[in-house]
Coordinates of C-alpha atoms and ligand atoms in Angstrom, one line a residue:
M1 CA -72.9 31.9 73.0
I2 CA -76.6 32.3 72.8
R3 CA -76.2 35.9 73.0
K4 CA -74.1 35.9 69.8
A5 CA -76.5 33.8 67.9
S6 CA -79.3 35.8 69.0
H7 CA -77.4 39.0 67.5
A8 CA -76.7 37.3 64.5
S9 CA -80.3 35.9 63.7
K10 CA -82.1 38.6 65.3
S11 CA -84.1 36.1 67.1
R12 CA -84.8 35.6 70.6
I13 CA -86.8 32.2 70.0
V14 CA -85.4 29.0 71.3
L15 CA -86.9 25.9 69.4
A16 CA -88.3 23.3 71.6
L17 CA -87.8 20.2 69.4
D18 CA -89.9 17.7 71.1
L19 CA -91.2 15.4 68.3
E20 CA -92.4 12.0 69.1
N21 CA -92.4 9.1 66.6
P22 CA -92.2 5.2 67.3
D23 CA -90.0 4.9 64.3
P24 CA -86.7 6.3 65.3
K25 CA -85.6 6.9 61.6
A26 CA -88.6 9.1 60.8
L27 CA -88.3 10.9 64.0
L28 CA -84.6 11.7 63.2
Q29 CA -85.5 12.9 59.9
R30 CA -88.6 15.1 60.7
S31 CA -86.5 16.7 63.7
V32 CA -83.5 17.5 61.2
Q33 CA -86.3 18.8 58.8
I34 CA -87.9 20.9 60.9
L35 CA -84.8 22.3 62.5
K36 CA -83.4 23.2 59.0
E37 CA -86.7 24.7 58.0
V38 CA -87.0 27.2 60.9
S39 CA -83.2 27.4 61.4
T40 CA -83.0 31.2 60.2
Y41 CA -85.5 32.5 62.8
I42 CA -84.4 30.9 65.9
C43 CA -81.2 31.4 68.2
A44 CA -80.8 28.1 69.6
V45 CA -82.5 24.6 70.0
K46 CA -83.6 22.8 73.2
L47 CA -83.9 19.1 73.2
N48 CA -85.7 17.1 75.8
R49 CA -86.0 13.5 76.9
Q50 CA -88.6 12.8 73.9
L51 CA -85.5 12.6 71.5
V52 CA -83.0 11.3 73.9
L53 CA -85.0 8.3 74.8
S54 CA -86.4 7.7 71.4
L55 CA -82.8 8.1 69.4
G56 CA -80.2 7.5 72.1
L57 CA -77.3 10.1 72.7
R58 CA -74.9 8.6 70.2
E59 CA -75.6 8.2 66.5
G60 CA -79.0 9.8 67.0
V61 CA -79.3 13.0 69.1
D62 CA -75.6 13.7 68.4
R63 CA -76.5 14.0 64.8
I64 CA -79.0 16.7 65.5
L65 CA -76.6 18.5 67.4
K66 CA -73.9 18.4 64.7
I67 CA -76.5 19.9 62.2
A68 CA -77.3 22.7 64.8
H69 CA -73.8 23.5 65.2
E70 CA -73.4 23.8 61.4
L71 CA -76.3 26.0 61.5
S72 CA -74.5 28.2 64.1
L73 CA -77.2 27.2 66.8
P74 CA -76.2 26.6 70.3
T75 CA -77.8 23.5 71.9
I76 CA -79.6 22.9 75.3
M77 CA -80.3 19.7 76.8
D78 CA -83.7 20.1 79.0
A79 CA -82.3 17.4 81.3
K80 CA -83.9 19.2 84.7
I81 CA -80.8 17.6 86.5
N82 CA -81.9 17.0 90.1
D83 CA -79.9 14.0 91.8
V84 CA -76.9 13.5 94.1
G85 CA -73.5 14.9 92.9
H86 CA -71.9 11.5 91.3
T87 CA -75.0 10.8 89.4
N88 CA -75.6 14.3 88.3
E89 CA -72.0 14.7 87.3
F90 CA -72.3 11.2 85.2
I91 CA -75.5 12.9 83.5
M92 CA -73.5 16.2 83.0
R93 CA -70.7 14.4 81.3
S94 CA -72.9 12.5 79.0
Y95 CA -74.5 15.5 77.6
I96 CA -71.3 17.5 77.3
E97 CA -69.6 14.3 75.4
A98 CA -72.7 14.1 73.2
G99 CA -72.3 18.0 72.0
F100 CA -74.7 19.9 74.2
D101 CA -73.5 23.4 74.9
G102 CA -75.9 23.7 77.9
V103 CA -78.2 22.1 80.3
I104 CA -81.0 22.9 82.4
A105 CA -81.0 21.9 86.1
S106 CA -82.9 22.1 89.2
P107 CA -81.7 24.1 92.3
V108 CA -84.1 21.9 94.8
V109 CA -81.2 19.6 95.2
G110 CA -78.9 22.4 96.4
W111 CA -75.4 23.0 95.8
E112 CA -73.0 20.7 98.1
G113 CA -73.3 17.1 96.9
G114 CA -76.0 18.2 94.6
L115 CA -75.3 20.9 91.6
D116 CA -71.8 21.4 92.6
S117 CA -70.4 18.8 90.5
V118 CA -72.5 20.1 87.5
F119 CA -71.3 23.5 87.8
R120 CA -67.8 22.4 88.4
L121 CA -67.9 20.4 85.0
A122 CA -69.6 23.1 83.0
N123 CA -67.1 25.7 84.2
S124 CA -64.1 23.4 83.2
K125 CA -65.7 22.6 79.7
G126 CA -67.0 26.3 78.9
K127 CA -70.7 25.0 79.1
A128 CA -73.9 26.6 80.4
V129 CA -76.1 25.9 83.1
I130 CA -79.7 27.1 83.1
L131 CA -81.7 26.9 86.4
L132 CA -85.4 26.3 86.8
V133 CA -86.7 29.0 88.8
Y134 CA -90.4 28.9 88.2
M135 CA -92.1 26.6 85.8
S136 CA -94.9 27.4 83.4
N137 CA -97.5 24.8 84.5
P138 CA -100.8 25.7 86.6
G139 CA -99.5 23.5 89.5
A140 CA -96.2 25.1 89.6
E141 CA -97.5 27.5 92.1
T142 CA -97.8 25.1 94.6
F143 CA -94.1 24.7 95.3
Y144 CA -92.5 27.9 93.6
S145 CA -94.6 30.2 95.3
L146 CA -94.4 28.5 98.6
K147 CA -93.4 30.8 101.5
T148 CA -90.3 30.4 103.3
V149 CA -89.7 31.4 106.7
P150 CA -86.2 33.0 107.3
A151 CA -84.7 33.4 110.9
V152 CA -84.5 37.0 110.0
G153 CA -86.8 39.2 107.8
N154 CA -90.3 38.4 106.1
P155 CA -91.6 35.2 104.4
R156 CA -90.3 34.9 100.9
P157 CA -91.4 32.4 98.2
V158 CA -89.1 29.7 97.2
F159 CA -88.7 31.1 93.6
E160 CA -86.9 34.0 95.0
L161 CA -84.4 31.9 96.9
F162 CA -83.8 30.1 93.5
A163 CA -83.3 33.4 91.5
E164 CA -80.6 34.3 94.2
M165 CA -79.0 31.1 93.9
A166 CA -78.6 31.7 90.3
T167 CA -76.8 34.7 91.0
E168 CA -74.7 33.2 93.6
W169 CA -73.8 30.1 91.6
K170 CA -73.0 32.2 88.5
A171 CA -75.6 30.4 86.4
N172 CA -75.9 31.5 82.7
G173 CA -79.8 31.7 82.7
V174 CA -83.0 30.9 84.6
I175 CA -86.2 29.6 83.4
V176 CA -89.1 31.3 84.4
G177 CA -92.5 30.4 82.7
A178 CA -94.1 32.9 80.0
T179 CA -97.5 32.2 81.7
K180 CA -96.1 34.5 84.6
P181 CA -95.2 37.7 83.5
E182 CA -95.3 39.3 87.2
I183 CA -92.8 36.6 88.1
I184 CA -90.5 37.2 85.3
A185 CA -90.5 40.9 86.4
R186 CA -89.5 40.0 89.7
V187 CA -86.9 37.5 88.8
R188 CA -85.4 40.1 86.4
E189 CA -85.1 42.5 89.6
L190 CA -83.1 39.8 91.5
V191 CA -80.8 38.5 89.0
G192 CA -80.1 41.8 87.2
H193 CA -78.8 41.7 83.6
E194 CA -76.0 39.0 84.0
V195 CA -78.3 36.2 84.1
A196 CA -80.5 35.4 81.0
I197 CA -84.3 34.6 81.4
F198 CA -85.7 31.9 79.3
S199 CA -89.5 31.4 79.1
P200 CA -91.3 28.4 78.1
G201 CA -95.1 28.1 78.1
V202 CA -95.8 30.5 75.1
G203 CA -98.6 29.6 72.8
A204 CA -99.5 26.0 73.4
Q205 CA -99.5 26.6 77.0
G206 CA -101.2 29.8 76.9
G207 CA -98.3 32.3 77.5
D208 CA -98.1 35.7 75.5
A209 CA -94.8 36.1 73.7
K210 CA -95.1 39.8 73.9
R211 CA -96.1 40.1 77.5
A212 CA -93.3 37.8 78.5
I213 CA -90.4 39.9 76.6
A214 CA -92.1 43.3 78.2
A215 CA -91.9 41.7 81.5
G216 CA -88.1 41.1 81.1
S217 CA -87.5 37.5 79.3
D218 CA -84.6 37.5 77.1
Y219 CA -85.4 34.2 75.1
L220 CA -88.7 32.6 74.5
I221 CA -88.6 28.8 74.3
V222 CA -91.2 27.6 71.8
G223 CA -92.2 24.1 70.9
R224 CA -95.6 22.7 69.7
S225 CA -96.7 26.2 68.5
I226 CA -93.9 25.8 65.9
Y227 CA -93.3 22.2 65.2
A228 CA -96.8 21.2 65.0
E229 CA -98.1 23.9 62.9
P230 CA -98.7 23.1 59.2
N231 CA -96.1 25.7 58.4
P232 CA -93.4 25.5 61.1
S233 CA -91.2 28.2 59.3
A234 CA -94.0 30.7 59.0
A235 CA -94.9 30.0 62.7
A236 CA -91.1 30.5 63.6
K237 CA -91.1 33.7 61.8
R238 CA -94.0 34.9 63.4
Y239 CA -93.0 34.3 66.8
R240 CA -89.5 35.8 66.2
D241 CA -91.4 38.9 65.0
M242 CA -93.5 39.0 67.9
A243 CA -90.4 38.9 70.4
M244 CA -88.3 41.3 68.5
Ligands
LIG301 O1 -95.3 23.9 75.4 P1 -94.3 23.9 74.4 O2 -94.8 22.6 73.3 O3 -93.8 25.1 73.6 O4 -93.0 23.2 74.9 C1 -92.4 23.8 76.0 C2 -91.0 23.0 76.2 O5 -90.4 23.8 77.3 C3 -91.1 21.8 76.6 O6 -89.8 21.1 76.1 C4 -91.1 21.8 78.1 O7 -90.4 20.5 78.7 C5 -90.1 22.7 78.5 N1 -90.6 23.4 79.8 C6 -91.5 23.9 80.0 O8 -92.5 23.7 79.1 C7 -91.7 24.9 81.1 C8 -90.7 24.6 82.2 O9 -91.1 25.3 83.4 C9 -89.7 24.3 81.8 C10 -89.3 23.6 80.6

């Protein structure tokens, strides 16, 4: 779905629409305004808990999803799902019912009694699951680069195991921070070309758009460097052009 949208818009930019405003009406209005302004320069929109917590899923976030779909943009919920199976299932079902096309989940919780329910639901409803493989913040290294000692073979960093889980579980995509081009390149080697690489952390977090794409990212997730700019549309176009 995102591949088709990306071909149509000739863009690899996923807008992270993370606006904050204590007034829900103003928040909804501004979110929709930005989405419409930048829509020709992006290939999808990702929502986070900023909007879900402030607007609610019904008569709030679902209105944004409807507009995104009218603009032919797939929608991703950055839920970072990471709980036990029945809770994950409820969370996943709620996001699907609200109209999301895909969710982000964390592989830390494992398959059985963890993400198995999420993948089962996603597969039965034609939705996408994107796994967190390496986050973009400086502290991410503490865990994602932690070396594991397998019974056979050499010690390996945790993120490599996550990349392999993404292939094994048939995830649609993985998240690898744009701040870590060398990790993007390694993950690309591990997942091949069936699994899309999404990279947040461009601009505001210091990641370089061109370097992330050159290292193997398929899509860049960009938030503040677009929506917090005086001219969001011009900023979106700039990132679109950088990531061609
Ligand atoms: O730094 P930005 O404003 O461009 O926002 C990045 C978005 O991507 C934001 O929604 C954040 O929650 C999400 N994200 C990361 O920044 C890093 C990750 O590893 C995963 C998601």
